XYZ file of C-alpha atoms in Angstrom:
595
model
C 12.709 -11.804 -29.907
C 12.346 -10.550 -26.550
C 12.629 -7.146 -25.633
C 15.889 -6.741 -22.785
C 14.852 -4.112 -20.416
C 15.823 -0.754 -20.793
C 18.383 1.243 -18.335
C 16.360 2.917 -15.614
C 15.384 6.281 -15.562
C 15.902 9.050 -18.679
C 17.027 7.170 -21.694
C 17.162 9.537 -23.693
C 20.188 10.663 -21.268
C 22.526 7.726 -23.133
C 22.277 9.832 -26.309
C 19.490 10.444 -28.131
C 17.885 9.471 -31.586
C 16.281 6.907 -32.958
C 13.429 4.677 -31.741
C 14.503 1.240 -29.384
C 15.041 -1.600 -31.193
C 13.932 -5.447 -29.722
C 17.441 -7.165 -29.367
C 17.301 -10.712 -30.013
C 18.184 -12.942 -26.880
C 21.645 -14.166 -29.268
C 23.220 -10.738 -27.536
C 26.730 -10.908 -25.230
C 25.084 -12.238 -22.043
C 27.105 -11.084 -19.182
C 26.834 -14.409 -16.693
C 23.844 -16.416 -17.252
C 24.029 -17.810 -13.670
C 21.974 -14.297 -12.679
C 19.503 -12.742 -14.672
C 20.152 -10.826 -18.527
C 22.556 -7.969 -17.859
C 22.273 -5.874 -20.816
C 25.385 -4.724 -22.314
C 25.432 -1.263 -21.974
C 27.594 0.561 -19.660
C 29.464 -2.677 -18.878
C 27.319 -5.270 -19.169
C 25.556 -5.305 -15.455
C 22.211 -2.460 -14.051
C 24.483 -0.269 -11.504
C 24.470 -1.438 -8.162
C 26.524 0.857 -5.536
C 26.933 -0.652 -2.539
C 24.144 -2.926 -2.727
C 21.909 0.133 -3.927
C 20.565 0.685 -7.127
C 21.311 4.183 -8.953
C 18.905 5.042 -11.541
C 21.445 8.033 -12.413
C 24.479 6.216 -13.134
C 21.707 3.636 -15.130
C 19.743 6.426 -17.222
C 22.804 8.955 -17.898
C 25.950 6.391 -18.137
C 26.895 4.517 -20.723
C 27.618 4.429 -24.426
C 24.674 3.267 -26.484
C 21.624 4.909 -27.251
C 17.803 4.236 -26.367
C 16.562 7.165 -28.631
C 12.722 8.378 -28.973
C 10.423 10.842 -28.278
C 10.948 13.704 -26.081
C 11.239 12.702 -22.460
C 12.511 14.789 -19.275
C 15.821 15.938 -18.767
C 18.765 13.638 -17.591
C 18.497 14.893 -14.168
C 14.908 13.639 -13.322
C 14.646 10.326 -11.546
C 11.738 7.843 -12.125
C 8.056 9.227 -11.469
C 6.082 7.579 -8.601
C 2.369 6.589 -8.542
C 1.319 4.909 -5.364
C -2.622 3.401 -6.273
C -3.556 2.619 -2.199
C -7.076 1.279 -1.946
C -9.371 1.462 1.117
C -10.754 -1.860 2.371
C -9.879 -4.175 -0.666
C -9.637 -7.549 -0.126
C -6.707 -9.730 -1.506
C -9.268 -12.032 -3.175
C -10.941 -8.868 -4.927
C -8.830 -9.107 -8.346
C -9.818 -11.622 -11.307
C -5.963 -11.950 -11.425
C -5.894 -13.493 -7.606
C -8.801 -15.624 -8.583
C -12.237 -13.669 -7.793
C -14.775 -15.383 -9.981
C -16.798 -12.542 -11.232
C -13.459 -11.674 -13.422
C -14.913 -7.814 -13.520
C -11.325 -6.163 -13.129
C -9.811 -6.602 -16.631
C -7.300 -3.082 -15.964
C -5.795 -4.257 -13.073
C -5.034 -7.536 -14.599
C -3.762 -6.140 -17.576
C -1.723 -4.248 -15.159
C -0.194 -7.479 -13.974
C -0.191 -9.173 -17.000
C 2.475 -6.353 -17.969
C 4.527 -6.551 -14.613
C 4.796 -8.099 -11.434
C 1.748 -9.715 -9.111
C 2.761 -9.864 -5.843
C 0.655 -12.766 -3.731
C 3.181 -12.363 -0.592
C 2.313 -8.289 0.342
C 1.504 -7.392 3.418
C -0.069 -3.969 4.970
C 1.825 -2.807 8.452
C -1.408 -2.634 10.518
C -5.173 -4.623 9.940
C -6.482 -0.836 10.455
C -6.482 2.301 8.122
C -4.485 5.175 9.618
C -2.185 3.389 11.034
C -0.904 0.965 7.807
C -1.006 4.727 6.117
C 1.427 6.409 8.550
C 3.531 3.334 7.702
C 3.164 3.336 3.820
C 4.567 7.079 4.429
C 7.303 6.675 7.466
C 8.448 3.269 6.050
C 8.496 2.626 10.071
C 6.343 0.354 11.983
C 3.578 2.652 13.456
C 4.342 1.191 17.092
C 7.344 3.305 16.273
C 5.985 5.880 14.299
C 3.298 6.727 16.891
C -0.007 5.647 15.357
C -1.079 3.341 18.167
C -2.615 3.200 21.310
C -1.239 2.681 24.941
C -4.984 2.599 26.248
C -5.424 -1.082 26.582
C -3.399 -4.294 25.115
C -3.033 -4.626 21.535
C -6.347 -2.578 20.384
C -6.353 -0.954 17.020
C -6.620 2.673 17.239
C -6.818 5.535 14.331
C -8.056 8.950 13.296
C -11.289 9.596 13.716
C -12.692 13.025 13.806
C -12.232 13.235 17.878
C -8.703 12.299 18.045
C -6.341 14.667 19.478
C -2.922 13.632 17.939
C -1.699 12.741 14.287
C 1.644 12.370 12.553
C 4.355 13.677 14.485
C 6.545 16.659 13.502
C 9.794 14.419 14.372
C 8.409 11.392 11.679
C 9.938 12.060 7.896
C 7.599 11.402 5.719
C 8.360 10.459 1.719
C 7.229 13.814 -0.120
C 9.341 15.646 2.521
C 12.250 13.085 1.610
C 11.825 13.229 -2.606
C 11.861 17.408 -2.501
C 15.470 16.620 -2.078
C 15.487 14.889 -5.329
C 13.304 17.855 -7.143
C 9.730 15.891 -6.996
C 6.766 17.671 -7.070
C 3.980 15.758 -4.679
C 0.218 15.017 -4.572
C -2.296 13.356 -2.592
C -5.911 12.999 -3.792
C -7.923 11.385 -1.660
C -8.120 10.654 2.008
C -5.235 11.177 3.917
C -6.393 10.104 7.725
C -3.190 10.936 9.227
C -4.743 13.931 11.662
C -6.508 16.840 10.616
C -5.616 19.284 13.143
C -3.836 21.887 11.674
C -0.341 21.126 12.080
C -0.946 17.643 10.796
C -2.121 18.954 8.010
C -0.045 16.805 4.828
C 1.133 19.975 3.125
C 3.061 20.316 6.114
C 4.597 17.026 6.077
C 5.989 17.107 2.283
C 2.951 17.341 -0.107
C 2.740 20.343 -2.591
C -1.084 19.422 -3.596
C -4.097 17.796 -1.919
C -7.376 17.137 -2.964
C -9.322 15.159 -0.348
C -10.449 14.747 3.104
C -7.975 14.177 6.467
C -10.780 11.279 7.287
C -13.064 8.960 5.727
C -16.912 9.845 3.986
C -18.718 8.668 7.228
C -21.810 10.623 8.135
C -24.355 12.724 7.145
C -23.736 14.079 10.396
C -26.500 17.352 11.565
C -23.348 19.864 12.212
C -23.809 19.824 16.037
C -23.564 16.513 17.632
C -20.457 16.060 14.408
C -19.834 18.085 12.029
C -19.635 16.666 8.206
C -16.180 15.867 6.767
C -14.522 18.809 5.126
C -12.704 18.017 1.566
C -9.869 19.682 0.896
C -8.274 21.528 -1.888
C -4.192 22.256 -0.726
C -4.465 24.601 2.099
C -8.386 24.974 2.606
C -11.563 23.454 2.496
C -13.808 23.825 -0.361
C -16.943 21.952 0.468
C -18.055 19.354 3.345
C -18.829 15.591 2.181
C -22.797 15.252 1.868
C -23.537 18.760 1.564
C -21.630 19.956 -1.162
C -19.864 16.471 -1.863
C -23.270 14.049 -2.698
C -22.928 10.972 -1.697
C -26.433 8.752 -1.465
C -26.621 6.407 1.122
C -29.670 4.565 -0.218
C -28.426 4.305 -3.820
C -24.472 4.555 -2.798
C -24.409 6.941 -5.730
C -21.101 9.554 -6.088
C -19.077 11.024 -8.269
C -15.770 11.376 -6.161
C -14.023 8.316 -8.181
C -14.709 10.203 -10.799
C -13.206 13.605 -9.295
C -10.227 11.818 -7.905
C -9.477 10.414 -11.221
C -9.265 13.565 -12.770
C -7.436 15.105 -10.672
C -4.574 12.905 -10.980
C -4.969 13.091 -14.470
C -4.583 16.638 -14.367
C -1.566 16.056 -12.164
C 0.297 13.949 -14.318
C -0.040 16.235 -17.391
C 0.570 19.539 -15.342
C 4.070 17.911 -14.314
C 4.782 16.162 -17.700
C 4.350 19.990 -19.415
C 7.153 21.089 -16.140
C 8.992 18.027 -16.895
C 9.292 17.885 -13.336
C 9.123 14.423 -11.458
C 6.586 13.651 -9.440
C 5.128 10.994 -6.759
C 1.036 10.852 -6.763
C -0.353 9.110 -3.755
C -3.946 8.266 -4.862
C -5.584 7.273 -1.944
C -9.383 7.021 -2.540
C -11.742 5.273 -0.254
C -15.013 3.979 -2.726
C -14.845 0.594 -1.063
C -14.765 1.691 2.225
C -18.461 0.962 3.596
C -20.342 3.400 3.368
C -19.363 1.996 -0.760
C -20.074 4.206 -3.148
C -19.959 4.540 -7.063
C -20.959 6.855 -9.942
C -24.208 6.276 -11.698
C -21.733 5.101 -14.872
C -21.443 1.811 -12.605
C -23.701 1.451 -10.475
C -25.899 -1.673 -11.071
C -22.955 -3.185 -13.235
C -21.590 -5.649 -11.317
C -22.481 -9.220 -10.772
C -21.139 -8.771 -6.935
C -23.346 -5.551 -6.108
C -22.582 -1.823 -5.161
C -19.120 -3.020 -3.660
C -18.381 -4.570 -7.006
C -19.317 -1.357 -8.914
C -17.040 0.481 -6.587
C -14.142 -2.098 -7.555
C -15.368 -1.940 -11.126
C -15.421 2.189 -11.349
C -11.499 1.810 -9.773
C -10.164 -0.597 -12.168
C -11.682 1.561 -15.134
C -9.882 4.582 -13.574
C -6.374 2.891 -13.458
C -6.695 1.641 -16.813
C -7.189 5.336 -17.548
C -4.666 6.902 -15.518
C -1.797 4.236 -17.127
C -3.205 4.560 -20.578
C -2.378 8.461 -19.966
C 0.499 7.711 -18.854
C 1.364 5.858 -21.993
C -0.292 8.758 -24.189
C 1.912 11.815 -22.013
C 5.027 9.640 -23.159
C 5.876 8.692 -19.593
C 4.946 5.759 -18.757
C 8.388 3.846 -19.057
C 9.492 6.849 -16.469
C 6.660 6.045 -14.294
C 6.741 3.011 -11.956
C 3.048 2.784 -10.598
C 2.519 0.343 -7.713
C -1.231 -0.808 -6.485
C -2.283 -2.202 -2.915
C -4.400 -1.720 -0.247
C -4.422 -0.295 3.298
C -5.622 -3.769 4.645
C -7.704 -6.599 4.420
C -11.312 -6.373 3.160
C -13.598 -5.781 6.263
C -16.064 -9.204 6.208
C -18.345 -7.344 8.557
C -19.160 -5.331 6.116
C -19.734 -7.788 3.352
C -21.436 -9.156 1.383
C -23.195 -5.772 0.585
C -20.684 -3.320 1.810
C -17.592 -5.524 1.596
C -15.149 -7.457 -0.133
C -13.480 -11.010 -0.351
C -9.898 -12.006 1.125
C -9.578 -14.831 -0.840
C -8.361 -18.217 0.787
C -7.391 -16.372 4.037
C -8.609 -15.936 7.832
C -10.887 -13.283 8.904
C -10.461 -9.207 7.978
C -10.098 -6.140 8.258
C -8.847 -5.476 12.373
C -7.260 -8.819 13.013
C -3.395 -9.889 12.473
C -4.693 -13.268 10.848
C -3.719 -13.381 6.785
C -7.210 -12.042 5.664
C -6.298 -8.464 7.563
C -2.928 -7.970 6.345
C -2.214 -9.965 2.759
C -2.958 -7.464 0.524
C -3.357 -7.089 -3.273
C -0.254 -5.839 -4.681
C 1.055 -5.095 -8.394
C 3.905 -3.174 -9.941
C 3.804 -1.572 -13.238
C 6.410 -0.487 -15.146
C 6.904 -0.841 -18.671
C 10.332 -1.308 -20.322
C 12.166 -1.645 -16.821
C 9.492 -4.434 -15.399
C 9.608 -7.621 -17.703
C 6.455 -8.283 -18.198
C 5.226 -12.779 -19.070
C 8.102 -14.226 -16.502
C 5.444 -15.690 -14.063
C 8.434 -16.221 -11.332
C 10.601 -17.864 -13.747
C 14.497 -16.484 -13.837
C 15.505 -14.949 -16.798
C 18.445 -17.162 -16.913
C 16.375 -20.764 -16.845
C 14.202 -19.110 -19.868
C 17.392 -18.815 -21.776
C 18.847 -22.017 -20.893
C 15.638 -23.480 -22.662
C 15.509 -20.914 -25.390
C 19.108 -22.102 -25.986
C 17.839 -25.683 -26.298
C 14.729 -25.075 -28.200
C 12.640 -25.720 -26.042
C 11.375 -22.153 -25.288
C 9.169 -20.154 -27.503
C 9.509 -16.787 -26.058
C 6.476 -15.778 -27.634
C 4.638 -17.593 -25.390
C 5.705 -17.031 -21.891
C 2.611 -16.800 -19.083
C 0.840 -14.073 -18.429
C 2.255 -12.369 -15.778
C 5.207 -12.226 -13.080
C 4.339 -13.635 -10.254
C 7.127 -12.957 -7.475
C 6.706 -14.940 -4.194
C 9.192 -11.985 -1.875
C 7.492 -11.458 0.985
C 6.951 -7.764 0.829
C 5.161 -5.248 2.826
C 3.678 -1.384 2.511
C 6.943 0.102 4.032
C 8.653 -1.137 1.741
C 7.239 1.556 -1.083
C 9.269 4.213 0.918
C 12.607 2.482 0.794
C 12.068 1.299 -2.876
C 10.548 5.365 -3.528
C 13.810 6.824 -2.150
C 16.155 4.097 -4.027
C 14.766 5.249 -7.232
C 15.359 8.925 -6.480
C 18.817 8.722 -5.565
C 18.339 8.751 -2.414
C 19.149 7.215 1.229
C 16.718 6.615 3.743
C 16.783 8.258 7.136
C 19.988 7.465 9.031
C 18.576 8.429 12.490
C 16.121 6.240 12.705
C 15.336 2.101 12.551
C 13.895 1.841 8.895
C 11.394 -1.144 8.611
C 11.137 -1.076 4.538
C 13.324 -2.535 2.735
C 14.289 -1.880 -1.365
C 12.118 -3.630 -3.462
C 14.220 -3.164 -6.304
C 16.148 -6.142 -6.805
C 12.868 -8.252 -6.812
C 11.076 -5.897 -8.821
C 13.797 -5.680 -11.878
C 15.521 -8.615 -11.128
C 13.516 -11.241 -9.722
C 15.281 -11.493 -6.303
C 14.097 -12.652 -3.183
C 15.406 -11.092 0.016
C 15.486 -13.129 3.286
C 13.167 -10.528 5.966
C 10.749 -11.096 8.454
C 6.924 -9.526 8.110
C 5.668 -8.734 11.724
C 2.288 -8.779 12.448
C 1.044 -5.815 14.655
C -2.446 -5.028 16.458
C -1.692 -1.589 18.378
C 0.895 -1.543 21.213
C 1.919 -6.007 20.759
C 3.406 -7.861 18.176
C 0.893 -10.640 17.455
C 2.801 -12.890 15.190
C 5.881 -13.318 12.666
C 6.324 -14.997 9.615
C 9.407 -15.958 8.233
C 10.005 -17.382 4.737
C 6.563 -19.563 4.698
C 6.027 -20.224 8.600
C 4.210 -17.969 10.300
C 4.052 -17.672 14.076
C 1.393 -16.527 16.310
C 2.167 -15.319 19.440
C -1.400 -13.775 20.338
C -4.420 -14.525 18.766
C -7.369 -12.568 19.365
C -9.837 -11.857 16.309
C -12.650 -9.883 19.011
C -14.186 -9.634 22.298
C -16.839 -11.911 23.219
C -19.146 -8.709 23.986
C -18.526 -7.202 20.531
C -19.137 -10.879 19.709
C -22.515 -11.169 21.367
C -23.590 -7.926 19.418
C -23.396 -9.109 16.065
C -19.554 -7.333 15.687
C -17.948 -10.676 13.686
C -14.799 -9.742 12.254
C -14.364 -13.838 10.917
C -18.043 -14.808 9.673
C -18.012 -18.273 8.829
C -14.255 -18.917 9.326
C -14.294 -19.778 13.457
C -10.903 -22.182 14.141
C -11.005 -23.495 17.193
C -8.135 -22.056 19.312
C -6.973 -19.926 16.558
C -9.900 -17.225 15.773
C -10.408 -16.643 20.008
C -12.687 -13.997 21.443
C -10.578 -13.780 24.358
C -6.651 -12.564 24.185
C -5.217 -15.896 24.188
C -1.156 -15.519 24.755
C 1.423 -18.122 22.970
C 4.632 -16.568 23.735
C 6.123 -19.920 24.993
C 4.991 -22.404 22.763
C 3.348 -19.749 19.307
C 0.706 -21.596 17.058
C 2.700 -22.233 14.059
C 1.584 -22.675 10.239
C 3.086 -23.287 6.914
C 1.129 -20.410 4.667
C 2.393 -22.673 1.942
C 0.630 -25.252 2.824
C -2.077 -23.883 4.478
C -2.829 -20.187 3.393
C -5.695 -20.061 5.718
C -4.492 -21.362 9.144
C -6.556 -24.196 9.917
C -3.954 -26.641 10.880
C -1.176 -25.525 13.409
C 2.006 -27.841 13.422
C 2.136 -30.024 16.008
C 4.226 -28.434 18.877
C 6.385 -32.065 19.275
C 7.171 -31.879 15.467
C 10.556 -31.733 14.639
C 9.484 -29.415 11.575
C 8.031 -27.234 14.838
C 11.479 -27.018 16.645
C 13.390 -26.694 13.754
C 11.282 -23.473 13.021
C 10.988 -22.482 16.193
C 14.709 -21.860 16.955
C 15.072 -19.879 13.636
C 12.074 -17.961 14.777
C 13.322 -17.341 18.339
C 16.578 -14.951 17.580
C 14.594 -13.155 14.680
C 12.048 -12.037 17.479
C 14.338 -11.605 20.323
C 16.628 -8.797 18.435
C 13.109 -7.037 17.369
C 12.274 -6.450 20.341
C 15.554 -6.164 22.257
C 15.965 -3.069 19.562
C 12.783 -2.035 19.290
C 11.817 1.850 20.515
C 8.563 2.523 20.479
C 7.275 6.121 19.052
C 4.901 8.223 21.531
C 1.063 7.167 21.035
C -0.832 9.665 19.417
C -4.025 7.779 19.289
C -4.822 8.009 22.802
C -6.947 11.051 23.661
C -9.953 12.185 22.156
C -12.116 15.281 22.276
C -14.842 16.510 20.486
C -13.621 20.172 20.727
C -10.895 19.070 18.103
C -13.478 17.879 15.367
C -13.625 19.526 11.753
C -16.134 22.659 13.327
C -14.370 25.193 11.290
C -11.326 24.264 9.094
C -9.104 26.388 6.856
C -11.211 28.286 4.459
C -14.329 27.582 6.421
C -14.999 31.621 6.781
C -14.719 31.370 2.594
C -17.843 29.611 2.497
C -20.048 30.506 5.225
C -19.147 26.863 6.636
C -17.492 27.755 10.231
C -19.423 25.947 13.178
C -18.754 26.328 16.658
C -17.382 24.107 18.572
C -18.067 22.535 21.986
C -15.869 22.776 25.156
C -12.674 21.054 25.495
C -12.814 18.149 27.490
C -10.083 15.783 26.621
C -10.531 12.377 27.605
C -9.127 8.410 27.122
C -10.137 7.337 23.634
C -11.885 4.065 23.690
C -10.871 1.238 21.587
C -13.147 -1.724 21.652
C -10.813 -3.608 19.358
């Protein structure tokens, strides 16, 4: 027997009743040249247009998924978006990390779809988050730097700018659909008041607008401030512990709840609702509740990624226990690679791949990536089409009791894409005024397509490289300055390729260092440039890049003045608490990006 997936969205919108039933595979099988098209409403999932509609899906059609209460037909699909700080691709037991300490998140995939081929939008925090959120490139989005060639830039507590008023961000988008929206952890998209994320969309926040660096005194810096909504209700370190000799704190813990809380608060409202969990325990400094701490065969970074995966398994097992969870698609990544100049201590693995955290090589951008969705995702497919696992159940040759573990789907896919996919599930269009860089994940997600794009590979204002199916093309390398080099600043230890991992900005524009990922995932071996394989690439590659940039419109850099004046002295609320420090004079200047 093998459960078919259910319609999308409300089922109790197709009547109402009785418990589902698992439908043997011996069912009227509209066109086994494509996937299983279940037989309600026609016989085929509602496609308009190319789109999917989760309305015409969840409240169409004549037969009945019946069960326990669930919310009204007019609610689309709720959204959890699990985005990790630092985390290496190679930090799962399901992508192959030996210490195997992560049994929730493989569970997770075991019950939906791995994705190996994901990719963040930037090897740098704030601006792969402005992208996660825009579903736009941040060279067009504005999170970027003009202040030297291809330098990673981001928010730190000195920048002047943040996330434009003109950029639409997903909350703002769902309201349209009647979504209620959270973020819990750090946001990092400017915390000057006007970027503040309530004003871009959100209805709740608990976090901080930057990272847990410090302690700082409160006069050279002032310490973070963490938010609750509107104001501040305590700084990190002084009313927020964190231990930098143990790495001992309970936010994981905090976060967690509070997006349990969330999710039953808007299950009683029968409201829909998107959660962007954003927390940032493996982001050196690493922390982790005295639960975990000392738990891990890795060290305090593993207890961090330990204390994580314990808090998804609990935030999908409460999702199964509110009665949601089959109206809940959850997705889990990371903001970018696993910074290796952190590790071992302090930092995490990127598997099989080049160098970390700040560089456009695979180790910076390939991120872990999962989606979770029970009764819509078919969980034990491990890549295979539906319709080849019926052509051998057909010959009995297929038990489909024992399919593998999980779905494995090779699309290459990409952070942006969570806003197109976000706004196909609520009904909705993207932005029409504006290039869109996501595309809809939902064809791969529910039925195992894979959609011809290109992933490009961006280090502030230049595109470094571009793959394409399995080739990827470098058209500047650069991992770090020789003078960072010289003072211990290694963003590759161990992994130096000659002519590949350079210290100095080496350009390839006319003849790109090309490699087959598929054959070599960590980008040792560039093709020879008088290969026919090489020319044959190339001239696929060449009109791909030439329309990017012949259309490309870059947003206005906010990342490139900084000023002390504009640091978190006295946030919202601060007068609440006694908290209010005064800041220095203004004196904007050029922000400095070593890399």
């Amino acid at each position: 027997m093998f459960r078919v997936p259910r319609p999308i969205g409300n089922p109790k919108c197709l009547s109402g009743g009785t418990t589902p039933v698992s439908l043997p595979l011996r069912l009227p099988l509209a066109g086994l040249a494509g996937e299983i098209r279940p037989v309600w409403g026609g016989g085929r999932l509602p496609w308009r247009r190319g789109r999917w509609s989760w309305r015409s899906a969840a409240c169409s059609g004549p037969r009945a998924w019946r069960g326990p209460p669930t919310p009204p037909c007019s609610a689309p699909p709720n959204l959890v978006v699990l985005l990790m700080d630092d985390m290496g691709w190679g930090d799962l037991g399901v992508f192959g990390h030996p210490s195997k300490e992560t049994p929730h998140l493989d569970q997770m995939a075991s019950e939906g779809v791995l994705f190996p081929n994901f990719y963040t939008a930037s090897p740098l925090c704030s601006p792969s988050r402005a992208a996660l959120l825009t579903g736009r490139l941040p060279v067009r989005n504005g999170f970027y730097t003009t202040n030297a060639h291809a330098r990673n830039a981001y928010t730190p507590q000195e920048v002047v700018g943040g996330i434009p008023d003109s950029e639409l961000l997903l909350p703002e988008l769902l309201k349209k659909a009647g979504y209620v929206s959270k973020i819990v952890g750090k946001w990092h998209l400017g915390h000057r008041p006007q970027f503040h994320p309530l004003r871009h969309g959100f209805d709740q926040w608990f976090g901080s607008p930057n990272c847990h660096f410090g302690p700082y005194d409160n006069k050279a810096a002032p310490n973070l401030p963490v938010y609750r909504d509107w104001e501040m209700i305590g700084r990190f370190y002084e009313d927020f512990k964190i231990d930098r000799k143990t790495g001992e704190a309970n936010l994981t813990q905090i976060y967690l709840q509070e997006a349990l809380a969330f999710m039953s608060a808007q299950q009683a409202s029968q409201q829909p609702f998107f959660l962007y969990w954003a927390i940032d325990a493996t982001h050196a400094p690493v922390y982790a509740s005295r639960e975990f701490l000392g738990t891990s065969q890795r060290g305090l970074y593993g207890d961090a990624v330990r204390e994580i995966d314990d808090s998804v398994g609990k935030m999908l097992s409460h999702l199964k226990k509110l009665n949601i969870s089959e109206n809940t698609l959850v997705f889990f990544t990371s903001d970018n690679g696993a910074a290796l100049i952190s590790a071992p201590d302090q930092g995490g693995s990127n598997g099989p791949f080049l160098c970390g955290k700040q560089t456009t090589f695979e180790g910076g951008m390939r991120e872990p990536a999962i989606a979770w969705w029970p009764g819509h995702v078919p969980a034990g497919q491990a890549g295979r089409s539906l319709s080849g696992i019926v052509q051998q159940y057909w010959e009995g040759n297929q038990d489909l009791g024992e399919l593998p573990v999980e779905q494995v789907s090779h699309q290459p896919a990409s952070v942006m894409d969570l806003f197109t996919t976000s706004l196909a599930l609520a009904g909705l269009q993207p932005p029409s005024d504006r290039q869109i860089d996501g595309i809809d994940l939902l064809p791969v997600i529910l039925h195992g397509k894979l959609i011809d794009r290109p992933i490009f590979y961006y280090r502030g204002n230049e595109m470094m490289a571009v793959r394409l199916g399995l080739y990827k093309a470098h058209y500047w390398t650069w991992s770090n300055s020789w003078e960072q080099f010289s003072q211990g600043v290694d963003f590759c230890p161990g992994q130096s390729v000659p002519g590949v991992t350079t210290h100095d900005q080496e350009e390839h524009t006319k003849l790109p260092l090309l490699f087959h990922l598929g054959r070599d995932p960590g980008e040792k071996y560039p093709l020879s440039f008088t290969s026919a394989e090489y020319q044959s690439v190339l001239r696929g590659l060449a009109p791909v890049v030439q329309r990017h940039k012949e259309t490309l419109l870059p947003g206005q850099p906010q990342l490139n003045v900084c000023d002390q004046a504009v640091m978190n002295w006295a946030p919202p609320g601060c007068e609440k608490l006694g908290k209010c420090l005064t800041p220095p004079r203004s004196d904007p200047k050029k922000c400095f990006w070593p890399h």
